[in-house]
Coordinates of C-alpha atoms in Angstrom, one line a residue:
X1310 CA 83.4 138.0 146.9
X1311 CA 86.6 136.0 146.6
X1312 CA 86.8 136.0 143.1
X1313 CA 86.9 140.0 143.0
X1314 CA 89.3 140.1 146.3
X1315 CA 91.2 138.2 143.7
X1316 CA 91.1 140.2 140.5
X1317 CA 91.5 143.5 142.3
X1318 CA 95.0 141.8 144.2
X1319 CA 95.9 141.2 140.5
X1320 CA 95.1 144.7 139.2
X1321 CA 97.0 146.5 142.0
X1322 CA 100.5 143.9 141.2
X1323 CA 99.8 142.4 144.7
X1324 CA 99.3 138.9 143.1
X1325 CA 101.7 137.1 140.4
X1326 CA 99.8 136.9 136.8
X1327 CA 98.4 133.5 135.7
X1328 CA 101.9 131.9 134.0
X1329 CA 101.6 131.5 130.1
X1330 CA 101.0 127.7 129.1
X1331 CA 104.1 126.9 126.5
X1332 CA 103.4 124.7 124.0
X1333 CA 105.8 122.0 122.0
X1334 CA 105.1 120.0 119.1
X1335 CA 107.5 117.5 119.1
X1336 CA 107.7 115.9 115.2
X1337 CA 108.1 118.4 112.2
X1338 CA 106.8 116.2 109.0
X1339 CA 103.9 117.3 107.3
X1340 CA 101.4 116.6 109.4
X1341 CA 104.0 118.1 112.4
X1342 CA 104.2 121.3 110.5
X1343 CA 100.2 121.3 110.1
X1344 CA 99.7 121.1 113.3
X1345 CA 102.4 123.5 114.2
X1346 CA 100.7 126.1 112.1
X1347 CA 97.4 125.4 113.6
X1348 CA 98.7 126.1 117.4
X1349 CA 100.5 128.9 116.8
X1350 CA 97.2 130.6 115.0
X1351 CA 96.0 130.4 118.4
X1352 CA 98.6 130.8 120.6
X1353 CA 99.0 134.3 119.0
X1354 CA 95.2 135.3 120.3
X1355 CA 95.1 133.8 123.5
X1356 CA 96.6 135.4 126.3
X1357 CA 96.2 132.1 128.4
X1358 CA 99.4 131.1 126.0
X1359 CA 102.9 132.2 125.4
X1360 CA 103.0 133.3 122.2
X1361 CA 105.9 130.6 121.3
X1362 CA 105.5 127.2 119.8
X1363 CA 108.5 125.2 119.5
X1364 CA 108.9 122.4 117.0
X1365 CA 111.0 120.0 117.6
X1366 CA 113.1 118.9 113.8
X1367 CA 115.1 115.4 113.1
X1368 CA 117.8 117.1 111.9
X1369 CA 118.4 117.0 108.2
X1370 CA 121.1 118.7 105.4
X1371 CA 119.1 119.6 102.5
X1372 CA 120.4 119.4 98.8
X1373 CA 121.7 123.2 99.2
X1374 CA 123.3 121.7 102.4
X1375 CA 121.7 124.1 104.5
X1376 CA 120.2 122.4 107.9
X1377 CA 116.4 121.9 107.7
X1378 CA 116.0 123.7 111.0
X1379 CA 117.8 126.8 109.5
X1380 CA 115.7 126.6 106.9
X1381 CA 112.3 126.8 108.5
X1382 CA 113.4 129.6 110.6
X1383 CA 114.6 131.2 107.6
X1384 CA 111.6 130.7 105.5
X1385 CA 108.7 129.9 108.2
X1386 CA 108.4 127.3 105.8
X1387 CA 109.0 123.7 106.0
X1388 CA 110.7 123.4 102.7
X1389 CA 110.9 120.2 102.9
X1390 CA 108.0 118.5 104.2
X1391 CA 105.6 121.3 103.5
X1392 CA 106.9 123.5 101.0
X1393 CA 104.7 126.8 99.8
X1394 CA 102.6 127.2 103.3
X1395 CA 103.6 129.8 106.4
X1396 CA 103.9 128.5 109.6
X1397 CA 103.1 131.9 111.8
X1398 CA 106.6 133.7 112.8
X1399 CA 106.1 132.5 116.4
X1400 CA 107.0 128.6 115.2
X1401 CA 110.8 128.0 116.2
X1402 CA 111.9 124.7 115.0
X1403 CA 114.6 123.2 117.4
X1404 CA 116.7 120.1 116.6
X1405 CA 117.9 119.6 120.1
X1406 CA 114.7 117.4 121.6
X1407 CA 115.8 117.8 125.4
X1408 CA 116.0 121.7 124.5
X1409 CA 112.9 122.0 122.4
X1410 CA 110.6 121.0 125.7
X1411 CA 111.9 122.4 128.0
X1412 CA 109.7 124.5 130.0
X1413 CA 106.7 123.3 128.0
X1414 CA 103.4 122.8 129.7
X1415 CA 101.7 121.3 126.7
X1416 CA 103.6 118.6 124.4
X1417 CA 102.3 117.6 120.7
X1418 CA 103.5 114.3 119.5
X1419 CA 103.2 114.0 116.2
X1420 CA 105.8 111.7 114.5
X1421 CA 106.1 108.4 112.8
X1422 CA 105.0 106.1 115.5
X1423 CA 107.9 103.5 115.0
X1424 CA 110.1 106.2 116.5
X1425 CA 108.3 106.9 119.8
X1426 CA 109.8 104.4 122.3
X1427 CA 113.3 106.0 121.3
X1428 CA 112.1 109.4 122.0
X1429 CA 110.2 108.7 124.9
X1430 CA 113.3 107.1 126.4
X1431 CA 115.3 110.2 125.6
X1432 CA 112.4 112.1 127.2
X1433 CA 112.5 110.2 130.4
X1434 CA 113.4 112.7 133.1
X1435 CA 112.7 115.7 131.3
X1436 CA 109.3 116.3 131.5
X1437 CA 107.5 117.4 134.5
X1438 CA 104.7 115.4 136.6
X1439 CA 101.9 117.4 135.3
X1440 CA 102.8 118.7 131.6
X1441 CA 99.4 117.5 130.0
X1442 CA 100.7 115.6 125.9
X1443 CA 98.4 114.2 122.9
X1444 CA 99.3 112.3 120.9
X1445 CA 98.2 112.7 116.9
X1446 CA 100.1 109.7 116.2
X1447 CA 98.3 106.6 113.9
X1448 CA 100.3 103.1 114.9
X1449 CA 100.6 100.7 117.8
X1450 CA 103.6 99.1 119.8
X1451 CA 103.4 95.8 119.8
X1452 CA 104.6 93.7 122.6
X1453 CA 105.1 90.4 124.3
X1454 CA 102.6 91.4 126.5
X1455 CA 100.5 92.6 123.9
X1456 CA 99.7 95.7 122.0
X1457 CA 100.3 99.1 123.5
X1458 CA 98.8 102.3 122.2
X1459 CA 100.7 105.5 121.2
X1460 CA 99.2 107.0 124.4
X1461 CA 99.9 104.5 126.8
X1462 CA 103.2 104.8 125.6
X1463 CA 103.4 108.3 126.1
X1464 CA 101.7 108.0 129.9
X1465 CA 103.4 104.9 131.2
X1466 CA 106.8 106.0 130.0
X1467 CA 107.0 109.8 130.9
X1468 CA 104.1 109.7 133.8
X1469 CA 101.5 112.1 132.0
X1470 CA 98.1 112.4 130.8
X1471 CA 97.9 111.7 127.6
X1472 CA 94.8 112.7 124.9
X1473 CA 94.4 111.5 121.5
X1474 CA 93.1 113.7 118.4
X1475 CA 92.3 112.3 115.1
X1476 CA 90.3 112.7 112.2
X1477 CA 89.5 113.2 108.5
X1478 CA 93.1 115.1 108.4
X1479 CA 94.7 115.0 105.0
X1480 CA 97.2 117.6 106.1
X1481 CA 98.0 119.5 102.3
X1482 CA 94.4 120.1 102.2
X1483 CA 94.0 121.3 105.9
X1484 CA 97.4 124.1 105.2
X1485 CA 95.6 125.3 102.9
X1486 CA 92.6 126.1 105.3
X1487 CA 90.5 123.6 103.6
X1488 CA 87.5 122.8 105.9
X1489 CA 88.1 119.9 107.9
X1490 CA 87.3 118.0 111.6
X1491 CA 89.0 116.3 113.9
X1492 CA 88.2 114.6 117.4
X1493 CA 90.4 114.6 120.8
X1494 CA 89.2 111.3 123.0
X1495 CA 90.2 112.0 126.3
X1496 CA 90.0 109.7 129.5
X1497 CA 88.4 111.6 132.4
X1498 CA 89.1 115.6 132.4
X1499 CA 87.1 116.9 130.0
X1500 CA 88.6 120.7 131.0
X1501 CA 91.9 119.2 129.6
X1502 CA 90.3 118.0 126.6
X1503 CA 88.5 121.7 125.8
X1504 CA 91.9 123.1 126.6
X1505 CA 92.8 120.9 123.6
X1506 CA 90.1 121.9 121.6
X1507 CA 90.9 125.5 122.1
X1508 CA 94.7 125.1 121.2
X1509 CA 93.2 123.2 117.7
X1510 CA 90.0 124.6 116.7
X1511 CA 90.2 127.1 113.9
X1512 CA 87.3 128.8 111.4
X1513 CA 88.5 125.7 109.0
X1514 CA 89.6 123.3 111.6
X1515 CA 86.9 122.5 113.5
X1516 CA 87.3 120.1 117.2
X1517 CA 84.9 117.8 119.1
X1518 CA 86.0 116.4 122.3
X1519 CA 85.1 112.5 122.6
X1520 CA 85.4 110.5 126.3
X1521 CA 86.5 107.7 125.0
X1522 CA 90.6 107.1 123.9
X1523 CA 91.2 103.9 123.3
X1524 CA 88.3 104.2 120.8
X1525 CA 90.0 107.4 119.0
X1526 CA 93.0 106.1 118.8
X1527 CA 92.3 102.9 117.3
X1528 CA 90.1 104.3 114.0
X1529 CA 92.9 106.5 113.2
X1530 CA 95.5 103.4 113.8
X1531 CA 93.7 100.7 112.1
X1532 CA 91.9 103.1 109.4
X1533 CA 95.4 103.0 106.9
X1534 CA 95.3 99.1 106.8
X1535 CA 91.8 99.6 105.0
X1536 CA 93.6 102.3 103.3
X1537 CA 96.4 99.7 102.0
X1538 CA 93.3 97.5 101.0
X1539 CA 91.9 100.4 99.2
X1540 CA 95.0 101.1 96.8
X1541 CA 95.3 97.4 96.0
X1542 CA 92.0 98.0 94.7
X1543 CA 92.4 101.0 93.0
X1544 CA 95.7 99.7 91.4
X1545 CA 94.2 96.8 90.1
X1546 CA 91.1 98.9 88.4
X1547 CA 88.2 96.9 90.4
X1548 CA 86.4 99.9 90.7
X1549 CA 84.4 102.0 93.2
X1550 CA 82.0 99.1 94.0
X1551 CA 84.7 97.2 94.9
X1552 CA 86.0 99.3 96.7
X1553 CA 82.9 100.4 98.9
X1554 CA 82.7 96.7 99.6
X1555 CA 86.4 96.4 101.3
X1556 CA 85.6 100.2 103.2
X1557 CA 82.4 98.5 104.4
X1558 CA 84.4 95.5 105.5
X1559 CA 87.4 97.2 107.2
X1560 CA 84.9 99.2 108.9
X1561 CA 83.5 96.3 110.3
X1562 CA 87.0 94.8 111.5
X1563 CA 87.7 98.0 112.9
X1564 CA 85.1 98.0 115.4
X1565 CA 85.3 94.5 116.4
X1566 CA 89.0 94.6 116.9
X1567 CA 88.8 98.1 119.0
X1568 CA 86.4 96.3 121.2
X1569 CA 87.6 92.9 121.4
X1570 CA 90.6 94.4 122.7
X1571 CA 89.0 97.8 124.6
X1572 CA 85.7 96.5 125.2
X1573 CA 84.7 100.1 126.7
X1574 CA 85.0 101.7 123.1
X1575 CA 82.1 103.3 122.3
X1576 CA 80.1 102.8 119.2
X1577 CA 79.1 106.4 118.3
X1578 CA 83.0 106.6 118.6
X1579 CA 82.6 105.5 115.1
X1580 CA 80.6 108.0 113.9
X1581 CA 82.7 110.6 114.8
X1582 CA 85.6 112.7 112.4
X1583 CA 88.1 109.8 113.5
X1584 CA 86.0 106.9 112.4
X1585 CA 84.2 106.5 109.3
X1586 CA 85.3 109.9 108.3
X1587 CA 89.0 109.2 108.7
X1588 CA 88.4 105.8 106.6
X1589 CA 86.7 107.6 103.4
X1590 CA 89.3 110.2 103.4
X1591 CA 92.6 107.8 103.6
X1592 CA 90.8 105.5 101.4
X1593 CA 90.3 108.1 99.0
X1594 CA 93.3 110.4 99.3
X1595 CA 96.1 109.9 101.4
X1596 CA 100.1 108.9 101.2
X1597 CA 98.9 104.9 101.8
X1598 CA 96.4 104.6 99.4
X1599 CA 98.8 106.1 96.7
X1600 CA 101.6 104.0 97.6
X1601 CA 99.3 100.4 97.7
X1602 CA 98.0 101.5 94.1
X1603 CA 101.9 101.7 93.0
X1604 CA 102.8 98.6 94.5
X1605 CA 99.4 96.4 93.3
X1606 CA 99.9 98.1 89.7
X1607 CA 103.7 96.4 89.7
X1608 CA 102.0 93.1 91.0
X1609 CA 103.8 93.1 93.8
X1610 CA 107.2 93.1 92.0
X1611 CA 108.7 96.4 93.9
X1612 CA 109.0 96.6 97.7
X1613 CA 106.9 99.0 99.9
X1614 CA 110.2 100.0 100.8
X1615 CA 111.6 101.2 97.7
X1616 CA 108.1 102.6 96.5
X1617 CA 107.7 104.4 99.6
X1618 CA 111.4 106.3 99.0
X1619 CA 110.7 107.1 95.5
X1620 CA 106.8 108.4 96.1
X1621 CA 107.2 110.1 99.7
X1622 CA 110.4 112.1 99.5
X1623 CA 111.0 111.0 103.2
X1624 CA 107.6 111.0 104.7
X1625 CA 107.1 107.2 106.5
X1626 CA 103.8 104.6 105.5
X1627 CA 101.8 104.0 108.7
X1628 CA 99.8 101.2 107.1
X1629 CA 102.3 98.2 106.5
X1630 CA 103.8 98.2 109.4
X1631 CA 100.5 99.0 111.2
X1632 CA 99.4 95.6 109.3
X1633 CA 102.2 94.0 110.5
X1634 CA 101.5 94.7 113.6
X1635 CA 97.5 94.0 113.8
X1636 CA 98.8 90.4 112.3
X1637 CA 100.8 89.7 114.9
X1638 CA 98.1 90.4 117.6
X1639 CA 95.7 88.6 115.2
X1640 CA 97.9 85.7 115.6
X1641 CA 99.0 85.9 118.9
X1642 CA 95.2 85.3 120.1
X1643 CA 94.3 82.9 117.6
X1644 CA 92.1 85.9 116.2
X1645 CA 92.8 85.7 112.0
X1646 CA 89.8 83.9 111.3
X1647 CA 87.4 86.6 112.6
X1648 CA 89.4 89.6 110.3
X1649 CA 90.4 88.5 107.2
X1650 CA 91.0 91.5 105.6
X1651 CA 93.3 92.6 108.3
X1652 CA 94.8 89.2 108.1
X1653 CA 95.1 89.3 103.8
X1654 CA 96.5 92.5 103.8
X1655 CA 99.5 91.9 105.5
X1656 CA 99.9 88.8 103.8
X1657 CA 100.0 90.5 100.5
X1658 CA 102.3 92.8 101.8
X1659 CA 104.6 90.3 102.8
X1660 CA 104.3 88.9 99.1
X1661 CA 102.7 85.6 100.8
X1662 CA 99.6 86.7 98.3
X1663 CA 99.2 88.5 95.0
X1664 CA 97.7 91.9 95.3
X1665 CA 94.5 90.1 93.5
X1666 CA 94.2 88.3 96.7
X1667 CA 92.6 91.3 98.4
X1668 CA 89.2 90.5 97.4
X1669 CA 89.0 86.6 96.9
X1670 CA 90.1 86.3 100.9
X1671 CA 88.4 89.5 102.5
X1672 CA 85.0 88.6 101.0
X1673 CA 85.1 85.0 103.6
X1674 CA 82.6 85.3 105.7
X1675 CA 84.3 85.7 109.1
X1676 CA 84.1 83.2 111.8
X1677 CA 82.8 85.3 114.9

């Protein structure tokens, strides 16, 4: 009986109406503007949601030294970062971050993950107790104490839940309503992580919720080393054997790195869009791929820096510095011996190896 009491209160303006969930996707790169367009599909047909999705912008003057935020709200376009493709007419892109989510019950972060601990700081104070985030963000912090996830990141410095969703995303193909899939790992409320699902999950776009974070996170983190690997040996013309064989092994260090440091990953976690689909894709497509073909096909002779600002027209490589990072927990636990190709990648990105390196080290057997 209560539930009718409830709905006929509602119907007569005795009760206050359910308040809309606001959403925020804080980043506004490609992938940001993906994702943008994705929510506000969705936001537009359920009532549950204010129609609204804010997207927070870096700030940038374009060559026509318009501002990039003016521009988007112009165009509904991200003219920079994802030229050609409509963002939905409820997307407002906001360069003031504080301004931008405020009021938001649900906040995307989806940005280079060197830049999170500044914007989390800047964030600190401004977000509610129970605003529920995820985090679509590939990288790892590293620090004295060890390495710390995206997510942690997010929960330990602004005090919220935080979900994960990754996947076989190559974001051109997915504005263009390509079929794709993705995964949101979640800790322990799966509600939350169907709420998720039904802010994502599109005709073309399609969601599975996964209990199991750490696991999610770390196969779309570790995935663009292999997909480093993978350009070295496309730029050196090894060929697909080849390069099945360094998938197969990266695959392999993938798992046992997850779990040596999460030991409650799940394996099937593996199985899912975030794991081996997310390796084929970025090891077949994919901005790091491209970029470790250029540098192995100039033997090493230009900088992932430079290549990287000539190729990506401002978009940021995940996979070096994700290297770097991996290395340095490799190291730190006396741990290179059982991951060489983790270990090898890094080195030739360093310039410590050749790019030829790639397969005469990651074919040692490791020592587990």
């Amino acid at each position: 009986m209560a539930p009718e009491l409830q709905e006929e209160n509602y119907t007569t303006g005795s009760a206050e109406p359910p308040q809309k969930t606001r959403v925020t996707v804080v980043g506004s790169g490609n992938w940001g503007s993906v994702a943008a367009k994705l929510i506000a599909s969705n936001t537009r047909r359920l009532s549950s949601f204010h129609d609204e999705v804010r997207m927070w912008v870096f700030e940038e003057t374009l060559p026509s030294g318009e501002k990039l935020t003016d521009a988007i709200n112009r165009n509904n376009e991200n003219v920079k970062y994802l030229p050609g493709i409509k963002l939905g007419k409820n997307v407002v892109a906001d360069p003031d971050l504080e301004n931008a989510v405020n009021g938001a019950n649900m906040l995307v972060f989806v940005t280079p993950h060197q830049f999170m601990e500044g914007i989390c700081r800047r964030l600190v104070g401004k977000v509610k107790a129970d605003v529920e985030a995820i985090s679509l963000i590939k990288g790892m912090e590293v620090k004295m104490e060890g390495p710390c996830m995206i997510s942690t990141l997010i929960s330990d410095q602004l005090g919220i839940n935080c979900c994960v969703l990754m996947g076989a995303n190559i974001a051109n193909e997915i504005a263009v309503e390509k079929f794709s899939e993705a995964t949101v790992g979640y800790r322990e409320k799966k509600e939350i992580a169907q709420k998720w699902v039904q802010l994502f999950n599109t005709s073309y776009f399609i969601v599975t919720p996964v209990q199991d974070v750490e696991g999610v996170e770390l196969c779309g983190t570790l995935k663009n080393v292999v997909a480093i690997a993978a350009g070295f040996v496309d730029g050196l013309e090894m060929g697909n054997n080849t390069k099945a064989a360094i998938m197969r092994i990266g695959l392999r260090e993938m798992k046992a790195f997850s779990k040596m440091l999460f030991p409650s990953v799940k394996d099937t976690t593996f199985f899912e869009s975030c794991g081996v689909a997310d390796l084929i894709t970025t090891c077949l497509g994919g901005r790091n791929r491209k970029v470790a073909e250029a540098f192995a096909r100039n033997e090493g002779k230009r900088s992932f820096d430079e290549l990287e600002a000539e190729m990506l027209q401002g978009q940021k490589l995940q996979g070096v510095s994700t290297a770097k990072e991996v290395y340095e927990v490799l190291s730190h636990r006396g741990w290179l011996d059982f991951f060489p190709l983790f270990a090898t990648v890094h080195e030739i990105c360093i310039g410590t190896l050749p790019p030829t390196a790639i397969v005469e080290h990651s074919e040692r057997t490791p020592k587990m």
